[in-house]
Coordinates of C-alpha atoms and ligand atoms in Angstrom, one line a residue:
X1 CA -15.4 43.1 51.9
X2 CA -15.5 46.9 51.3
X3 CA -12.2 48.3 50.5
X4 CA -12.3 51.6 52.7
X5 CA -11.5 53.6 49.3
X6 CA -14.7 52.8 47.9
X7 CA -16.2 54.4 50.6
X8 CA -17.5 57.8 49.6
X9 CA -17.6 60.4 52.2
X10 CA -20.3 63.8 52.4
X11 CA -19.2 66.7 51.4
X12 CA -21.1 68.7 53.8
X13 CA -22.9 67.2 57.3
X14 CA -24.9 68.4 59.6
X15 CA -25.8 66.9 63.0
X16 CA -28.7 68.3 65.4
X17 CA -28.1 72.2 64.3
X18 CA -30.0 74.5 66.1
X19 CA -30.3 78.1 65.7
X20 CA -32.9 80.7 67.9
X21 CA -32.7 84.2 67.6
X22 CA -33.3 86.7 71.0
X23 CA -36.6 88.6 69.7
X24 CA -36.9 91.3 72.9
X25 CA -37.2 89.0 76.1
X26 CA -38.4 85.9 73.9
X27 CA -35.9 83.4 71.8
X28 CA -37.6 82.1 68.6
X29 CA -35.8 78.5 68.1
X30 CA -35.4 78.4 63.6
X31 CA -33.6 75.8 63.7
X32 CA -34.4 72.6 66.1
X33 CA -31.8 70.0 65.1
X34 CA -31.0 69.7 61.4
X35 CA -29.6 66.3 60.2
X36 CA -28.4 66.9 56.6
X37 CA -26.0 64.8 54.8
X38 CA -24.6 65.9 50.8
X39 CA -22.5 63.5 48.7
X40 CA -19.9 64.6 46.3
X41 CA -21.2 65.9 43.1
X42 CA -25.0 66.3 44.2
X43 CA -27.2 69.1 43.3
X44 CA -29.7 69.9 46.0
X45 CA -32.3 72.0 46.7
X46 CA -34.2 73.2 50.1
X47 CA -37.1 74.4 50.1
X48 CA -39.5 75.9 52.9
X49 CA -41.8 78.6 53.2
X50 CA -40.5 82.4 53.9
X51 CA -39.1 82.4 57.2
X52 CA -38.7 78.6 57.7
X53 CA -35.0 78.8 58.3
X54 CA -33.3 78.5 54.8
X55 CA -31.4 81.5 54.5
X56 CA -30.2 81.2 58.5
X57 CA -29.6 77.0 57.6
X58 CA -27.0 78.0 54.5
X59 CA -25.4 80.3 56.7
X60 CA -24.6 78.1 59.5
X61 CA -23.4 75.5 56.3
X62 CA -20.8 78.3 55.0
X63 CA -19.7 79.4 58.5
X64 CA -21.0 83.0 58.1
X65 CA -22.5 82.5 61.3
X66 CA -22.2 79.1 64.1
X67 CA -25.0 77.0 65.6
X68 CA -26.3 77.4 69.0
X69 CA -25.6 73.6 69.3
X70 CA -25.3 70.7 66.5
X71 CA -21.9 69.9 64.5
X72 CA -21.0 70.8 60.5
X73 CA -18.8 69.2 58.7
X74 CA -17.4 70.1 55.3
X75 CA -14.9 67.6 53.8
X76 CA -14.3 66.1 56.7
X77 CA -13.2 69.2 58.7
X78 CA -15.3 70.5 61.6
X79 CA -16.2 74.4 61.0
X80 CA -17.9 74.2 64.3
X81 CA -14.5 73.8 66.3
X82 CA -12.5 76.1 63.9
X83 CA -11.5 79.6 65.0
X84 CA -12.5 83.0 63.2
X85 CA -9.4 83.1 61.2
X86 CA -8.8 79.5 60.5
X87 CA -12.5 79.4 59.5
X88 CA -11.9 82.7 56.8
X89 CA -9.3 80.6 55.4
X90 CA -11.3 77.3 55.0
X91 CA -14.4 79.8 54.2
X92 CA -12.0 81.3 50.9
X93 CA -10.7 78.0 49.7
X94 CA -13.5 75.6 50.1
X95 CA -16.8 77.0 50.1
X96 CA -18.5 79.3 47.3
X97 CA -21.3 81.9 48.3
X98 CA -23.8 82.7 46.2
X99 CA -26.8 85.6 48.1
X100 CA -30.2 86.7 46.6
X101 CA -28.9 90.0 46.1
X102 CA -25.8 89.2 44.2
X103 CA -23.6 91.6 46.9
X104 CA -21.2 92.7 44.9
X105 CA -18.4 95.7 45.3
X106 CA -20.1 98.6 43.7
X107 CA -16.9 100.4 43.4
X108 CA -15.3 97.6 42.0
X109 CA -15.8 96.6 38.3
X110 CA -16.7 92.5 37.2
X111 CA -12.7 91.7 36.7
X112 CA -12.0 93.0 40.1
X113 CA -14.9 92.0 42.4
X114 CA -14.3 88.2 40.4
X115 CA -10.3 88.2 41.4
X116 CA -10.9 89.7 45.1
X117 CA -11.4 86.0 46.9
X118 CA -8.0 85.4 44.9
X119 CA -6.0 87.8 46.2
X120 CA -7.2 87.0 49.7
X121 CA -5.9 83.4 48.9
X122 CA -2.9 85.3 48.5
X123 CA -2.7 84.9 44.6
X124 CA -0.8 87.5 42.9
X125 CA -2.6 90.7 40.8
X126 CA -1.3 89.2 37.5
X127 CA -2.4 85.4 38.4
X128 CA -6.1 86.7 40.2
X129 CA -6.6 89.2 37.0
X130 CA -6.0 85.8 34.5
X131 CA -8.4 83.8 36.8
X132 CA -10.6 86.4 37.3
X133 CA -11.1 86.3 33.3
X134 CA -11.6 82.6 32.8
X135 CA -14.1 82.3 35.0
X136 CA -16.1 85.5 34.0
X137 CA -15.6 83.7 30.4
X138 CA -17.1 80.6 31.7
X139 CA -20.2 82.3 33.1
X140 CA -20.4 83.8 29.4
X141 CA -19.0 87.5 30.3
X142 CA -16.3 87.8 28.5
X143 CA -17.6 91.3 27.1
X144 CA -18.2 92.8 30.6
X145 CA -15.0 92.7 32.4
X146 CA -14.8 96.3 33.1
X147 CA -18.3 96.9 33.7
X148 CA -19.2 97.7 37.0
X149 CA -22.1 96.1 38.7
X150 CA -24.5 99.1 38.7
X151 CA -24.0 99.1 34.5
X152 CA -24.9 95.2 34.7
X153 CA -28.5 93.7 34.2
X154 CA -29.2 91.5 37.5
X155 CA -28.8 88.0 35.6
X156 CA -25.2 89.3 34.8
X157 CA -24.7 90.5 38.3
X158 CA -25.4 86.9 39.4
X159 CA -22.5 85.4 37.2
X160 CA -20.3 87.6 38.1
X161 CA -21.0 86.5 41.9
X162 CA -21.4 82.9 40.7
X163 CA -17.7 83.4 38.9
X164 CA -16.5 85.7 42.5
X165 CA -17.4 82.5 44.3
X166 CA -16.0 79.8 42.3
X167 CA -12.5 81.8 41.2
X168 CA -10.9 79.4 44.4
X169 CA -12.4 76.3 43.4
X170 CA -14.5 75.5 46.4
X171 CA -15.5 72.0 46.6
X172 CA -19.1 73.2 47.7
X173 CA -21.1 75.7 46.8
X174 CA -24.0 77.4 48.9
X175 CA -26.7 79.2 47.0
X176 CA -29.2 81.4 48.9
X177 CA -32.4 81.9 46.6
X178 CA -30.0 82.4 44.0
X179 CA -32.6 83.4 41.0
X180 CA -34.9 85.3 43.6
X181 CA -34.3 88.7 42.0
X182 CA -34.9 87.9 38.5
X183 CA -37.2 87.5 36.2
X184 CA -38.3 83.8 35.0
X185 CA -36.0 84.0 32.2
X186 CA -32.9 85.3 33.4
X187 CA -33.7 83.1 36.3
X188 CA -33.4 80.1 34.0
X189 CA -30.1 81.1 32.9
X190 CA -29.0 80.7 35.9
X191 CA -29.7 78.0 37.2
X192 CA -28.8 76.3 33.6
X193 CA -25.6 78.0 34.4
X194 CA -25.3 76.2 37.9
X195 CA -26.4 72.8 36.4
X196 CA -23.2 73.2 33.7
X197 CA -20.7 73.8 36.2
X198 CA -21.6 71.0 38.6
X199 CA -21.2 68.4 35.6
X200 CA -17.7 70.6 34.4
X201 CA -16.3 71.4 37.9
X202 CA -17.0 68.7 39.7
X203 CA -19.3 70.7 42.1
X204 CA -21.5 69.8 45.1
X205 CA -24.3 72.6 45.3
X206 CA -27.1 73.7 47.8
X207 CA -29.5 76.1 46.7
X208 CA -32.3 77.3 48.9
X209 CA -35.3 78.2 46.9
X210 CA -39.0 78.9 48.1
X211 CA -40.0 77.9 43.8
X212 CA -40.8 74.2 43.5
X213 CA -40.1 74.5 39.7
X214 CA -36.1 75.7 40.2
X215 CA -35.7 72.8 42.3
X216 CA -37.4 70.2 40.7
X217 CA -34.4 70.4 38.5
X218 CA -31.8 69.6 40.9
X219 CA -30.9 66.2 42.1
X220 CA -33.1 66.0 45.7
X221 CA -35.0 68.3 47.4
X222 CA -35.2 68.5 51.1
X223 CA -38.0 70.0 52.8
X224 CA -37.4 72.8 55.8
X225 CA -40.1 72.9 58.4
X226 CA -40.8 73.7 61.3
X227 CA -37.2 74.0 62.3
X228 CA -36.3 70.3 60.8
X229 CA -35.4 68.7 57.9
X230 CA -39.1 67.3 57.1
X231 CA -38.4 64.9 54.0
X232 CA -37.7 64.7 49.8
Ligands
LIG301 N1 -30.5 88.0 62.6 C1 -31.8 87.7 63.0 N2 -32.3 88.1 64.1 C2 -33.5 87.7 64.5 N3 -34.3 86.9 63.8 C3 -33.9 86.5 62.7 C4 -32.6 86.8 62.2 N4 -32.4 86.2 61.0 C5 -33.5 85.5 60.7 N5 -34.4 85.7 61.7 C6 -35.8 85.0 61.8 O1 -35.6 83.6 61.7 C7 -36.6 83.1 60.9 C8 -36.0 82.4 59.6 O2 -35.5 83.4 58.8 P1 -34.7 83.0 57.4 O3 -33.6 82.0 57.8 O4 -34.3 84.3 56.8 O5 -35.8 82.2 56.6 P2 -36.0 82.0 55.0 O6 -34.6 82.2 54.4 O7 -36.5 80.6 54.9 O8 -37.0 83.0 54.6 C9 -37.5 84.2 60.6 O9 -38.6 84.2 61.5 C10 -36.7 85.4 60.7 O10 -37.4 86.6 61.1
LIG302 MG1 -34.0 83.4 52.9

């Protein structure tokens, strides 16, 4: 017999998502019932041609936006059935965003866009400063902490998001064409980056990518088309 503890659960699950936007009087259905299930610790990548439905798939996973039908689950809790603010609060603590364009605060240098998701969490200035620094340390910016983003080159804009998005310790993190905006090299770096932290933090990942080389690197790839989850 099993014992139930040796049962692992997915961190993140999907169940018959569907998405369609209104385009004028017609509804273009992106998503047609996504089944999608990630264990603890994986790395994996989807990939789908431009417009198949990645970005608008990760952001149904992260809550930034909810299904036209179709449950998610992440750790066991249903972000479908959770309300605006509950589902901020899960959003903050549990799940790590990472976009194409790195969306930082220009106004805000490295140290403070890194500690903002801290002090949300209701950490204190001190305590999200000290934090803030670890984890820009960790993605290897130790010597930019009062840069701001504008006076960083894009590969260093993406750690300082990566570190933004991992300062609360989500148990998932999302990745939205994460090395879309950079060259091959600094592209490398990241995703070398994102490789390291899995193994050190314990992470499960998702990274959308339209390059078969990035995500021939992670753990599985799943194939988005034609609004479903078309195989590894
Ligand atoms: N907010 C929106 N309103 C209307 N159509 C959208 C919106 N977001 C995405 N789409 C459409 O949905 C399809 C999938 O887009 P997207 O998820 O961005 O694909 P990908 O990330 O794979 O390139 C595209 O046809 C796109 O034009
Ligand atoms: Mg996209």
């Amino acid at each position: 017999m099993t014992e139930p503890s040796a049962i692992t659960n997915p961190i993140l699950k999907a169940r018959g998502v569907t998405k369609s936007y209104a385009l004028g009087a017609k509804q273009i259905e992106v998503l047609k019932g996504i089944d999608l299930e990630i264990m603890p610790g994986e790395f994996v990548s989807i990939v789908g041609a431009s417009g198949s439905g990645k970005s608008t798939l990760l952001h149904l996973l992260g809550g930034l936006d909810s299904p036209d039908s179709g449950l998610i689950e992440v750790q066991g809790r249903e972000l479908t059935r959770m309300s605006g603010t509950r589902l901020s609060g899960f959003r903050n603590q549990s799940i790590g965003f990472v976009f194409q364009a790195y969306h930082l605060f220009p106004e805000l240098n490295a140290l403070e866009n890194v500690a903002l998701p801290a002090r949300i969490a209701r950490k204190s200035s001190r305590q999200a400063q000290a934090f803030a620094r670890q984890w820009l340390e960790r993605v290897g910016l130790s010597h930019r902490l009062d840069h701001r983003p504008y006076e960083l080159s894009g590969g260093e804009q993406q750690r300082v998001a990566i570190a933004r998005a991992l300062i609360n310790q989500p148990v998932l993190l999302l990745a939205d064409e994460p090395t879309g905006n950079l060259d091959s090299e600094s592209g490398s770096g990241i995703l070398e980056l994102l490789l390291e932290l899995r193994d050190a933090c314990q992470l499960t990942l998702l990274m959308a990518t339209h390059d078969q080389a990035m995500a021939s690197h992670t753990d599985r790839i799943v194939r988005l088309n034609d609004g479903k989850i078309a195989g590894f």
